[in-house]
mmCIF file of C-alpha atoms in Angstrom:
data_model
loop_
_atom_site.group_PDB
_atom_site.id
_atom_site.type_symbol
_atom_site.label_atom_id
_atom_site.label_comp_id
_atom_site.label_asym_id
_atom_site.label_seq_id
_atom_site.Cartn_x
_atom_site.Cartn_y
_atom_site.Cartn_z
ATOM 1 C CA THR A 1 0.000 0.000 0.000
ATOM 2 C CA LEU A 2 2.817 2.399 0.815
ATOM 3 C CA ASN A 3 4.343 1.895 -2.621
ATOM 4 C CA ARG A 4 1.076 2.796 -4.338
ATOM 5 C CA SER A 5 0.234 5.771 -2.145
ATOM 6 C CA SER A 6 0.936 9.428 -2.589
ATOM 7 C CA TRP A 7 3.454 11.122 -0.317
ATOM 8 C CA ASN A 8 0.630 12.550 1.817
ATOM 9 C CA GLU A 9 -1.069 9.157 2.152
ATOM 10 C CA ARG A 10 2.230 7.504 3.117
ATOM 11 C CA ARG A 11 2.766 10.084 5.852
ATOM 12 C CA LYS A 12 -0.773 9.551 7.128
ATOM 13 C CA ILE A 13 -0.383 5.746 7.110
ATOM 14 C CA ILE A 14 2.875 5.904 9.040
ATOM 15 C CA ASN A 15 1.386 8.398 11.479
ATOM 16 C CA ILE A 16 -1.644 6.177 12.120
ATOM 17 C CA VAL A 17 0.516 3.118 12.725
ATOM 18 C CA LYS A 18 2.789 4.999 15.109
ATOM 19 C CA GLN A 19 0.333 7.185 16.999
ATOM 20 C CA TYR A 20 -3.297 6.242 16.355
ATOM 21 C CA LYS A 21 -3.354 2.447 16.376
ATOM 22 C CA ASP A 22 -6.197 2.493 18.941
ATOM 23 C CA ASP A 23 -8.395 4.987 17.083
ATOM 24 C CA PRO A 24 -11.247 3.152 15.277
ATOM 25 C CA LYS A 25 -11.836 6.003 12.819
ATOM 26 C CA GLN A 26 -8.164 6.139 11.817
ATOM 27 C CA LEU A 27 -7.941 2.349 11.584
ATOM 28 C CA LYS A 28 -11.005 2.240 9.334
ATOM 29 C CA TRP A 29 -9.384 4.782 7.010
ATOM 30 C CA LEU A 30 -6.189 2.692 6.997
ATOM 31 C CA LYS A 31 -8.085 -0.525 6.272
ATOM 32 C CA ASP A 32 -9.987 1.140 3.429
ATOM 33 C CA CYS A 33 -6.701 2.426 2.018
ATOM 34 C CA VAL A 34 -5.120 -1.048 2.138
ATOM 35 C CA VAL A 35 -8.142 -2.634 0.448
ATOM 36 C CA ALA A 36 -8.330 0.086 -2.220
ATOM 37 C CA ASN A 37 -4.665 -0.436 -3.098
ATOM 38 C CA ASP A 38 -4.950 -4.248 -3.308
ATOM 39 C CA GLY A 39 -2.817 -4.613 -0.192
ATOM 40 C CA ILE A 40 -4.615 -7.759 0.952
ATOM 41 C CA GLN A 41 -4.109 -9.521 -2.383
ATOM 42 C CA TYR A 42 -0.464 -8.445 -2.470
ATOM 43 C CA SER A 43 0.045 -9.820 1.054
ATOM 44 C CA ILE A 44 -1.495 -13.149 0.105
ATOM 45 C CA ILE A 45 0.768 -13.460 -2.936
ATOM 46 C CA LYS A 46 3.879 -12.635 -0.878
ATOM 47 C CA MET A 47 2.815 -15.047 1.873
ATOM 48 C CA GLU A 48 2.455 -17.868 -0.662
ATOM 49 C CA GLU A 49 5.862 -17.056 -2.193
ATOM 50 C CA PHE A 50 7.573 -17.149 1.218
ATOM 51 C CA ALA A 51 5.798 -20.382 2.157
ATOM 52 C CA LYS A 52 6.885 -22.040 -1.094
ATOM 53 C CA GLU A 53 10.465 -20.918 -0.487
ATOM 54 C CA ALA A 54 10.380 -22.191 3.102
ATOM 55 C CA LEU A 55 9.085 -25.603 2.009
ATOM 56 C CA GLN A 56 11.761 -25.799 -0.698
ATOM 57 C CA LEU A 57 14.457 -25.044 1.867
ATOM 58 C CA LEU A 58 13.043 -27.713 4.160
ATOM 59 C CA SER A 59 12.994 -30.282 1.350
ATOM 60 C CA VAL A 60 16.780 -30.770 1.527
ATOM 61 C CA ILE A 61 16.662 -31.673 5.220
ATOM 62 C CA PRO A 62 16.312 -35.384 6.037
ATOM 63 C CA ASP A 63 12.834 -36.409 7.184
ATOM 64 C CA SER A 64 12.315 -36.122 10.921
ATOM 65 C CA PRO A 65 9.591 -35.108 13.362
ATOM 66 C CA SER A 66 11.144 -31.633 13.556
ATOM 67 C CA LYS A 67 11.070 -31.193 9.783
ATOM 68 C CA GLN A 68 7.444 -32.353 9.716
ATOM 69 C CA SER A 69 6.543 -29.882 12.467
ATOM 70 C CA LEU A 70 8.139 -27.010 10.569
ATOM 71 C CA SER A 71 6.366 -28.007 7.352
ATOM 72 C CA ASP A 72 3.066 -28.227 9.214
ATOM 73 C CA LEU A 73 3.656 -24.788 10.722
ATOM 74 C CA VAL A 74 4.296 -23.255 7.294
ATOM 75 C CA ARG A 75 1.121 -24.818 5.893
ATOM 76 C CA PHE A 76 -0.935 -23.801 8.927
ATOM 77 C CA SER A 77 0.311 -20.233 8.635
ATOM 78 C CA ILE A 78 -0.964 -19.842 5.094
ATOM 79 C CA GLU A 79 -4.112 -21.966 5.329
ATOM 80 C CA ARG A 80 -5.612 -20.690 8.561
ATOM 81 C CA PRO A 81 -8.710 -18.507 8.287
ATOM 82 C CA ILE A 82 -8.176 -14.790 8.727
#
């Protein structure tokens, strides 16, 4: 969202995150801004890319309960409901 925002919007976003994280009105504006700039979809794509990379890195490790737990954690992280 920051990359797609104007300078003024970026300043406002940063200000909200730093100083107004408990203000429902400010958080609604921030949420609307993220949705309008496809921030949710972008986050999902990045999450899937990182998960794929993590599973590829784990694939070279010999099978073990620890490896299975890490793989399960990666899958849980991307499959859990939001």
